[in-house]
């Protein structure tokens, strides 16, 4: 009993927070060094694929091998993205020069990184400067944060757009929220689940705006190459085996190892995502803080769709929600949940792939979300008295 009391006191005093921050900053520094020493030919491989697809599309040829005779579309130019994404992808990679597109990509990611950092700082500042620094460092140290950049993925930009979306929702600016969500749909398997945030907040104008704009973008992308939207969707998702969806550490991958077909695994995973999100559309969960809704959408989307390791940036909102809750509650249990999730997202991928049972992450994340939801409901109902105290160190 005394040990538990001492542990609770130690966690509540937060004297360890600066040391934990230093450790996370060292980890982030190691990621930067690894990126700096990565051979140039191994960087931005996803951006290189988008370069081939977009330059093919610019010529009036839709980048899908199922739409043409063999040889018309080079295999490297075949896209798994829906037509609704092509215009958005082109807007962030509009140049024929790949080097110029890389510079634009880095500039946009720098802005996104700053925006996400400020958001994390604001959330952690309820515990003073030490809490703000820790919260920001926790996001920086996620292995997917820099991995998404070095791979040429758009994860950080999507997170920044989702933060803008949530801000617009809070201000009840439906049009801007819808446009921000449309931008996040540059990667539909990342952005789609966040439509639930708009639905939970009854932002119907935002949803309608997003759907109309994406419909127009998809129609335009197909019409430019002389195809109908239905022809392209059939070629992309009916004629395709969807085997690519089983790549990575996902629920789809687990189900295919249990001898589900690729298509059946995708359907079951998508239904799982919808089942996770459904309670958040109803009372009392619909009234939870928007950060909890972002966390739920991130977990549901990460479990329910095709993802690689770099898409773990979707879990940024879960990590932030858990940290904010722990800073408020100041309990060893709350910090233990932060640590459990933190280990799954801070561990470098090169080590993660060697860990037996790493798919247990797929259980840890929804359980952590359940804990965050229950804790937030208690706070919403006024059943806890966890207002943060001014830190003793005066920060």
Short mmCIF file of C-alpha atoms in Angstrom, two decimals:
data_model
loop_
_atom_site.label_atom_id
_atom_site.label_comp_id
_atom_site.label_asym_id
_atom_site.label_seq_id
_atom_site.Cartn_x
_atom_site.Cartn_y
_atom_site.Cartn_z
CA UNK A 1 0.00 0.00 0.00
CA UNK A 2 2.86 2.39 0.89
CA UNK A 3 4.54 1.61 -2.42
CA UNK A 4 1.36 2.52 -4.31
CA UNK A 5 1.03 5.75 -2.31
CA UNK A 6 4.64 6.71 -3.01
CA UNK A 7 4.17 5.96 -6.72
CA UNK A 8 1.02 8.06 -6.88
CA UNK A 9 2.76 10.93 -5.08
CA UNK A 10 5.75 10.68 -7.41
CA UNK A 11 3.52 10.79 -10.48
CA UNK A 12 1.44 13.65 -9.09
CA UNK A 13 4.48 15.81 -8.26
CA UNK A 14 5.71 15.46 -11.87
CA UNK A 15 9.34 15.93 -10.82
CA UNK A 16 10.22 13.32 -13.44
CA UNK A 17 8.65 15.27 -16.31
CA UNK A 18 11.79 17.22 -17.36
CA UNK A 19 13.80 13.98 -17.46
CA UNK A 20 11.17 12.27 -19.60
CA UNK A 21 11.19 15.29 -21.91
CA UNK A 22 14.96 15.06 -22.28
CA UNK A 23 14.68 11.39 -23.19
CA UNK A 24 12.07 12.09 -25.84
CA UNK A 25 14.13 14.94 -27.29
CA UNK A 26 17.16 12.66 -27.49
CA UNK A 27 15.06 10.11 -29.35
CA UNK A 28 13.86 12.82 -31.75
CA UNK A 29 17.47 13.88 -32.26
CA UNK A 30 18.39 10.30 -33.13
CA UNK A 31 15.62 10.25 -35.74
CA UNK A 32 16.98 13.46 -37.27
CA UNK A 33 20.50 11.99 -37.46
CA UNK A 34 19.14 8.82 -39.07
CA UNK A 35 17.30 10.93 -41.65
CA UNK A 36 20.42 13.01 -42.36
CA UNK A 37 22.49 9.86 -43.01
CA UNK A 38 19.84 8.17 -45.16
CA UNK A 39 21.05 7.84 -48.78
CA UNK A 40 19.22 10.24 -51.09
CA UNK A 41 17.96 7.40 -53.27
CA UNK A 42 16.12 5.96 -50.24
CA UNK A 43 14.25 9.17 -49.44
CA UNK A 44 10.79 10.27 -50.58
CA UNK A 45 9.94 6.96 -52.29
CA UNK A 46 6.20 7.58 -51.91
CA UNK A 47 6.58 11.02 -53.43
CA UNK A 48 8.42 9.42 -56.35
CA UNK A 49 5.44 7.14 -56.98
CA UNK A 50 3.07 10.10 -56.89
CA UNK A 51 5.39 11.88 -59.34
CA UNK A 52 5.00 9.05 -61.88
CA UNK A 53 1.24 8.88 -61.41
CA UNK A 54 0.67 12.61 -61.73
CA UNK A 55 2.90 13.08 -64.76
CA UNK A 56 1.00 10.20 -66.42
CA UNK A 57 -2.32 11.87 -65.58
CA UNK A 58 -1.10 15.21 -66.95
CA UNK A 59 -0.70 13.52 -70.35
CA UNK A 60 -4.40 12.61 -70.34
CA UNK A 61 -3.83 8.97 -69.35
CA UNK A 62 -5.50 7.89 -66.12
CA UNK A 63 -2.87 6.10 -63.98
CA UNK A 64 -4.61 2.73 -63.72
CA UNK A 65 -3.45 -0.32 -65.67
CA UNK A 66 -6.97 -1.85 -65.65
CA UNK A 67 -8.31 0.92 -67.90
CA UNK A 68 -5.97 0.34 -70.85
CA UNK A 69 -4.24 -2.30 -72.90
CA UNK A 70 -0.96 -3.62 -71.45
CA UNK A 71 1.92 -1.20 -71.80
CA UNK A 72 -0.10 2.03 -72.01
CA UNK A 73 0.35 2.74 -68.29
CA UNK A 74 3.73 1.86 -66.84
CA UNK A 75 3.43 -0.37 -63.74
CA UNK A 76 5.17 2.29 -61.64
CA UNK A 77 2.48 4.81 -62.58
CA UNK A 78 -0.46 2.67 -61.43
CA UNK A 79 -2.22 4.40 -58.53
CA UNK A 80 -4.26 2.92 -55.69
CA UNK A 81 -5.65 6.36 -54.85
CA UNK A 82 -9.23 7.21 -55.85
CA UNK A 83 -9.81 9.92 -58.47
CA UNK A 84 -10.97 12.33 -55.76
CA UNK A 85 -7.33 12.57 -54.60
CA UNK A 86 -5.57 13.24 -57.88
CA UNK A 87 -6.21 16.97 -58.00
CA UNK A 88 -5.21 17.40 -54.35
CA UNK A 89 -2.04 15.40 -54.94
CA UNK A 90 -1.29 17.51 -58.01
CA UNK A 91 -1.67 20.73 -55.99
CA UNK A 92 1.17 19.68 -53.67
CA UNK A 93 3.32 18.17 -56.48
CA UNK A 94 2.54 20.35 -59.52
CA UNK A 95 6.00 20.55 -61.06
CA UNK A 96 7.61 18.32 -63.66
CA UNK A 97 10.87 18.62 -61.72
CA UNK A 98 10.92 16.10 -58.87
CA UNK A 99 13.52 18.16 -56.99
CA UNK A 100 11.20 21.18 -57.03
CA UNK A 101 8.32 19.06 -55.75
CA UNK A 102 10.55 17.81 -52.92
CA UNK A 103 11.32 21.40 -51.90
CA UNK A 104 7.62 22.24 -51.90
CA UNK A 105 6.89 19.07 -49.92
CA UNK A 106 9.48 19.99 -47.29
CA UNK A 107 8.17 23.55 -47.02
CA UNK A 108 4.59 22.35 -46.50
CA UNK A 109 5.71 19.75 -43.95
CA UNK A 110 7.69 22.37 -42.05
CA UNK A 111 4.58 24.53 -41.74
CA UNK A 112 2.53 21.49 -40.70
CA UNK A 113 5.16 20.48 -38.12
CA UNK A 114 5.10 23.96 -36.60
CA UNK A 115 1.30 23.96 -36.46
CA UNK A 116 1.13 20.53 -34.80
CA UNK A 117 3.85 21.54 -32.31
CA UNK A 118 1.95 24.68 -31.29
CA UNK A 119 -1.22 22.62 -30.88
CA UNK A 120 0.60 20.13 -28.64
CA UNK A 121 2.20 22.96 -26.65
CA UNK A 122 -1.19 24.55 -26.01
CA UNK A 123 -2.67 21.25 -24.80
CA UNK A 124 0.22 20.59 -22.44
CA UNK A 125 0.42 24.14 -21.12
CA UNK A 126 -2.30 23.38 -18.56
CA UNK A 127 0.62 22.00 -16.51
CA UNK A 128 2.97 24.91 -17.20
CA UNK A 129 6.05 25.00 -19.40
CA UNK A 130 7.23 21.55 -18.32
CA UNK A 131 3.91 20.01 -19.34
CA UNK A 132 3.91 21.88 -22.65
CA UNK A 133 7.48 20.81 -23.47
CA UNK A 134 6.75 17.20 -22.61
CA UNK A 135 3.58 17.11 -24.72
CA UNK A 136 5.32 18.66 -27.72
CA UNK A 137 8.33 16.34 -27.35
CA UNK A 138 6.03 13.31 -27.16
CA UNK A 139 4.67 14.16 -30.62
CA UNK A 140 8.13 14.88 -32.04
CA UNK A 141 9.45 11.54 -30.77
CA UNK A 142 6.79 9.46 -32.53
CA UNK A 143 8.76 7.31 -34.95
CA UNK A 144 6.21 7.99 -37.69
CA UNK A 145 6.66 11.77 -37.42
CA UNK A 146 9.96 11.87 -39.30
CA UNK A 147 9.33 8.57 -41.11
CA UNK A 148 6.36 10.11 -42.87
CA UNK A 149 8.57 12.96 -44.07
CA UNK A 150 11.49 10.84 -45.23
CA UNK A 151 9.08 8.50 -47.04
CA UNK A 152 7.33 11.34 -48.84
CA UNK A 153 3.95 10.78 -47.17
CA UNK A 154 1.50 13.55 -46.42
CA UNK A 155 0.66 12.52 -42.84
CA UNK A 156 1.86 15.68 -41.09
CA UNK A 157 0.02 17.90 -43.54
CA UNK A 158 -3.15 15.88 -42.96
CA UNK A 159 -2.83 16.23 -39.18
CA UNK A 160 -2.37 19.99 -39.54
CA UNK A 161 -5.49 20.17 -41.72
CA UNK A 162 -7.43 18.14 -39.16
CA UNK A 163 -6.38 20.60 -36.45
CA UNK A 164 -7.67 23.42 -38.66
CA UNK A 165 -10.86 21.42 -39.21
CA UNK A 166 -11.41 20.98 -35.48
CA UNK A 167 -10.81 24.70 -34.91
CA UNK A 168 -13.39 25.55 -37.58
CA UNK A 169 -15.85 23.10 -36.00
CA UNK A 170 -15.41 24.74 -32.60
CA UNK A 171 -16.13 28.11 -34.20
CA UNK A 172 -19.06 26.58 -36.13
CA UNK A 173 -17.61 27.55 -39.48
CA UNK A 174 -18.98 24.66 -41.47
CA UNK A 175 -17.69 25.74 -44.86
CA UNK A 176 -14.09 26.03 -43.67
CA UNK A 177 -14.34 22.78 -41.70
CA UNK A 178 -15.55 21.01 -44.84
CA UNK A 179 -12.73 22.43 -46.95
CA UNK A 180 -10.15 21.40 -44.34
CA UNK A 181 -11.57 17.87 -44.28
CA UNK A 182 -11.48 17.80 -48.08
CA UNK A 183 -7.77 18.63 -47.90
CA UNK A 184 -7.23 15.82 -45.39
CA UNK A 185 -8.85 13.44 -47.87
CA UNK A 186 -5.74 13.70 -50.04
CA UNK A 187 -5.18 10.26 -48.50
CA UNK A 188 -8.72 8.88 -48.14
CA UNK A 189 -7.69 5.88 -46.04
CA UNK A 190 -6.34 8.41 -43.51
CA UNK A 191 -8.90 11.19 -43.74
CA UNK A 192 -12.14 9.25 -44.22
CA UNK A 193 -12.72 8.23 -40.59
CA UNK A 194 -12.46 11.88 -39.48
CA UNK A 195 -15.80 12.55 -41.17
CA UNK A 196 -17.19 11.06 -37.96
CA UNK A 197 -15.95 14.14 -36.08
CA UNK A 198 -18.11 16.34 -38.30
CA UNK A 199 -21.08 14.00 -37.95
CA UNK A 200 -20.75 13.85 -34.15
CA UNK A 201 -20.76 17.65 -33.99
CA UNK A 202 -23.69 17.78 -36.45
CA UNK A 203 -21.67 19.82 -38.91
CA UNK A 204 -23.81 18.88 -41.89
CA UNK A 205 -22.70 21.88 -43.96
CA UNK A 206 -19.09 20.77 -43.52
CA UNK A 207 -19.88 17.23 -44.63
CA UNK A 208 -21.92 18.43 -47.59
CA UNK A 209 -19.15 20.84 -48.61
CA UNK A 210 -16.56 18.10 -48.49
CA UNK A 211 -18.65 15.60 -50.42
CA UNK A 212 -19.60 18.10 -53.13
CA UNK A 213 -16.03 19.35 -53.59
CA UNK A 214 -14.61 15.82 -53.70
CA UNK A 215 -17.31 14.73 -56.12
CA UNK A 216 -16.38 17.59 -58.43
CA UNK A 217 -12.67 16.82 -58.11
CA UNK A 218 -13.23 13.13 -58.83
CA UNK A 219 -15.47 13.84 -61.82
CA UNK A 220 -12.96 16.35 -63.20
CA UNK A 221 -9.98 14.02 -62.76
CA UNK A 222 -11.78 11.25 -64.67
CA UNK A 223 -13.26 13.49 -67.37
CA UNK A 224 -9.81 14.90 -68.09
CA UNK A 225 -8.73 11.44 -69.28
CA UNK A 226 -12.02 10.64 -71.06
CA UNK A 227 -13.42 8.28 -68.42
CA UNK A 228 -16.45 8.34 -66.19
CA UNK A 229 -16.16 8.27 -62.42
CA UNK A 230 -17.84 4.85 -62.30
CA UNK A 231 -15.37 3.39 -64.82
CA UNK A 232 -12.42 4.49 -62.71
CA UNK A 233 -13.94 3.31 -59.43
CA UNK A 234 -14.70 -0.09 -60.95
CA UNK A 235 -11.14 -0.42 -62.26
CA UNK A 236 -9.68 0.67 -58.92
CA UNK A 237 -11.77 -1.38 -56.50
CA UNK A 238 -13.75 -4.05 -58.36
CA UNK A 239 -11.15 -5.32 -60.81
CA UNK A 240 -8.37 -4.95 -58.25
CA UNK A 241 -7.65 -7.81 -55.84
CA UNK A 242 -6.94 -5.25 -53.07
CA UNK A 243 -3.93 -7.37 -52.09
CA UNK A 244 -1.96 -4.21 -51.26
CA UNK A 245 -4.36 -3.62 -48.35
CA UNK A 246 -2.80 -6.48 -46.37
CA UNK A 247 0.59 -4.80 -46.23
CA UNK A 248 1.76 -3.29 -42.98
CA UNK A 249 0.79 -3.90 -39.37
CA UNK A 250 -2.98 -3.65 -39.74
CA UNK A 251 -6.14 -5.54 -38.92
CA UNK A 252 -6.40 -6.40 -42.62
CA UNK A 253 -2.99 -8.07 -42.41
CA UNK A 254 -4.02 -10.06 -39.32
CA UNK A 255 -7.23 -11.24 -40.99
CA UNK A 256 -5.49 -12.32 -44.19
CA UNK A 257 -3.11 -14.40 -42.07
CA UNK A 258 -6.25 -16.05 -40.65
CA UNK A 259 -7.08 -17.03 -44.25
CA UNK A 260 -9.63 -14.30 -44.97
CA UNK A 261 -9.56 -13.16 -48.59
CA UNK A 262 -8.14 -9.68 -49.16
CA UNK A 263 -11.57 -8.31 -50.05
CA UNK A 264 -13.28 -9.94 -47.06
CA UNK A 265 -10.54 -8.68 -44.72
CA UNK A 266 -10.99 -5.13 -46.02
CA UNK A 267 -14.76 -5.31 -45.48
CA UNK A 268 -14.46 -6.72 -41.94
CA UNK A 269 -11.84 -4.11 -41.02
CA UNK A 270 -13.99 -1.28 -42.36
CA UNK A 271 -16.97 -2.57 -40.38
CA UNK A 272 -14.77 -2.65 -37.27
CA UNK A 273 -13.88 1.00 -37.81
CA UNK A 274 -17.56 1.92 -38.14
CA UNK A 275 -18.40 -0.04 -34.98
CA UNK A 276 -15.74 1.88 -33.03
CA UNK A 277 -17.00 5.24 -34.27
CA UNK A 278 -20.74 4.64 -33.92
CA UNK A 279 -21.00 5.33 -30.13
CA UNK A 280 -19.30 8.70 -30.63
CA UNK A 281 -22.17 9.82 -32.84
CA UNK A 282 -24.69 9.40 -30.01
CA UNK A 283 -25.24 10.83 -26.54
CA UNK A 284 -23.38 11.10 -24.27
CA UNK A 285 -20.22 10.53 -26.34
CA UNK A 286 -21.13 13.10 -28.99
CA UNK A 287 -20.65 15.83 -26.36
CA UNK A 288 -17.08 14.79 -25.53
CA UNK A 289 -14.21 17.23 -26.22
CA UNK A 290 -13.29 17.35 -29.87
CA UNK A 291 -9.81 15.99 -29.11
CA UNK A 292 -11.44 12.73 -27.97
CA UNK A 293 -13.38 12.58 -31.24
CA UNK A 294 -10.15 13.12 -33.18
CA UNK A 295 -8.51 10.34 -31.15
CA UNK A 296 -11.43 7.97 -31.84
CA UNK A 297 -11.33 8.71 -35.56
CA UNK A 298 -7.56 8.15 -35.62
CA UNK A 299 -7.78 4.78 -33.87
CA UNK A 300 -10.75 3.60 -35.95
CA UNK A 301 -9.09 4.65 -39.18
CA UNK A 302 -5.76 3.08 -38.23
CA UNK A 303 -7.47 -0.23 -37.48
CA UNK A 304 -10.05 -0.18 -40.24
CA UNK A 305 -8.12 0.62 -43.39
CA UNK A 306 -4.91 -0.09 -45.27
CA UNK A 307 -1.90 1.51 -43.58
CA UNK A 308 1.87 1.36 -43.36
CA UNK A 309 3.98 2.31 -40.35
CA UNK A 310 4.20 5.96 -41.44
CA UNK A 311 0.44 6.29 -40.99
CA UNK A 312 0.87 5.91 -37.24
CA UNK A 313 0.79 9.72 -37.26
CA UNK A 314 -2.98 9.16 -37.16
CA UNK A 315 -2.48 8.20 -33.51
CA UNK A 316 -1.10 11.64 -32.62
CA UNK A 317 -4.50 12.71 -31.30
CA UNK A 318 -4.83 9.59 -29.13
CA UNK A 319 -1.42 10.26 -27.59
CA UNK A 320 -2.24 13.93 -27.03
CA UNK A 321 -5.61 13.11 -25.49
CA UNK A 322 -4.05 10.62 -23.09
CA UNK A 323 -1.31 13.06 -22.08
CA UNK A 324 -3.79 15.87 -21.47
CA UNK A 325 -5.90 13.51 -19.36
CA UNK A 326 -2.84 12.39 -17.36
CA UNK A 327 -1.76 15.99 -16.74
CA UNK A 328 -5.22 16.67 -15.36
CA UNK A 329 -5.65 13.50 -13.29
CA UNK A 330 -2.04 13.25 -12.05
CA UNK A 331 -2.52 9.50 -11.42
CA UNK A 332 -0.16 6.58 -11.97
CA UNK A 333 -2.84 4.71 -13.95
CA UNK A 334 -3.28 7.58 -16.39
CA UNK A 335 0.47 7.86 -16.92
CA UNK A 336 0.73 4.09 -17.28
CA UNK A 337 -1.72 4.25 -20.20
CA UNK A 338 0.35 7.06 -21.75
CA UNK A 339 3.47 4.91 -21.42
CA UNK A 340 1.79 1.84 -22.95
CA UNK A 341 0.65 3.78 -26.02
CA UNK A 342 3.89 5.75 -26.10
CA UNK A 343 5.97 2.60 -26.41
CA UNK A 344 3.93 1.54 -29.44
CA UNK A 345 4.48 4.84 -31.26
CA UNK A 346 7.93 5.91 -30.01
CA UNK A 347 9.71 2.62 -30.75
CA UNK A 348 11.75 2.93 -33.98
CA UNK A 349 10.31 0.90 -36.83
CA UNK A 350 13.59 -0.94 -37.34
CA UNK A 351 13.16 -2.43 -33.84
CA UNK A 352 9.39 -2.72 -33.99
CA UNK A 353 9.43 -5.15 -36.91
CA UNK A 354 11.64 -7.49 -34.88
CA UNK A 355 9.36 -7.61 -31.83
CA UNK A 356 7.23 -10.78 -31.59
CA UNK A 357 3.58 -10.05 -31.00
CA UNK A 358 3.84 -6.45 -32.24
CA UNK A 359 0.27 -6.79 -33.52
CA UNK A 360 -0.79 -6.46 -29.88
CA UNK A 361 -0.61 -2.75 -30.66
CA UNK A 362 -3.92 -3.24 -32.43
CA UNK A 363 -5.44 -4.16 -29.05
CA UNK A 364 -3.62 -1.54 -26.97
CA UNK A 365 -4.89 1.39 -29.04
CA UNK A 366 -8.65 0.72 -28.77
CA UNK A 367 -8.30 -0.13 -25.07
CA UNK A 368 -6.47 3.15 -24.50
CA UNK A 369 -9.21 4.94 -26.43
CA UNK A 370 -11.83 3.30 -24.21
CA UNK A 371 -9.96 4.49 -21.11
CA UNK A 372 -9.72 8.04 -22.50
CA UNK A 373 -13.41 8.03 -23.37
CA UNK A 374 -14.50 6.88 -19.91
CA UNK A 375 -12.20 9.38 -18.19
CA UNK A 376 -13.53 12.17 -20.39
CA UNK A 377 -17.14 11.16 -19.71
CA UNK A 378 -16.48 11.29 -15.96
CA UNK A 379 -15.00 14.75 -16.31
CA UNK A 380 -17.90 15.81 -18.55
CA UNK A 381 -20.36 14.68 -15.90
CA UNK A 382 -18.49 16.50 -13.16
CA UNK A 383 -17.65 13.30 -11.26
CA UNK A 384 -13.98 14.13 -10.88
CA UNK A 385 -12.16 17.06 -9.36
CA UNK A 386 -9.02 17.03 -11.42
CA UNK A 387 -8.38 20.70 -12.10
CA UNK A 388 -4.63 21.10 -12.60
CA UNK A 389 -2.61 22.71 -9.86
CA UNK A 390 0.16 25.21 -10.49
CA UNK A 391 3.36 23.14 -10.70
CA UNK A 392 5.58 23.36 -7.66
CA UNK A 393 8.63 24.21 -9.79
CA UNK A 394 6.97 27.50 -10.74
CA UNK A 395 6.95 26.83 -14.44
#
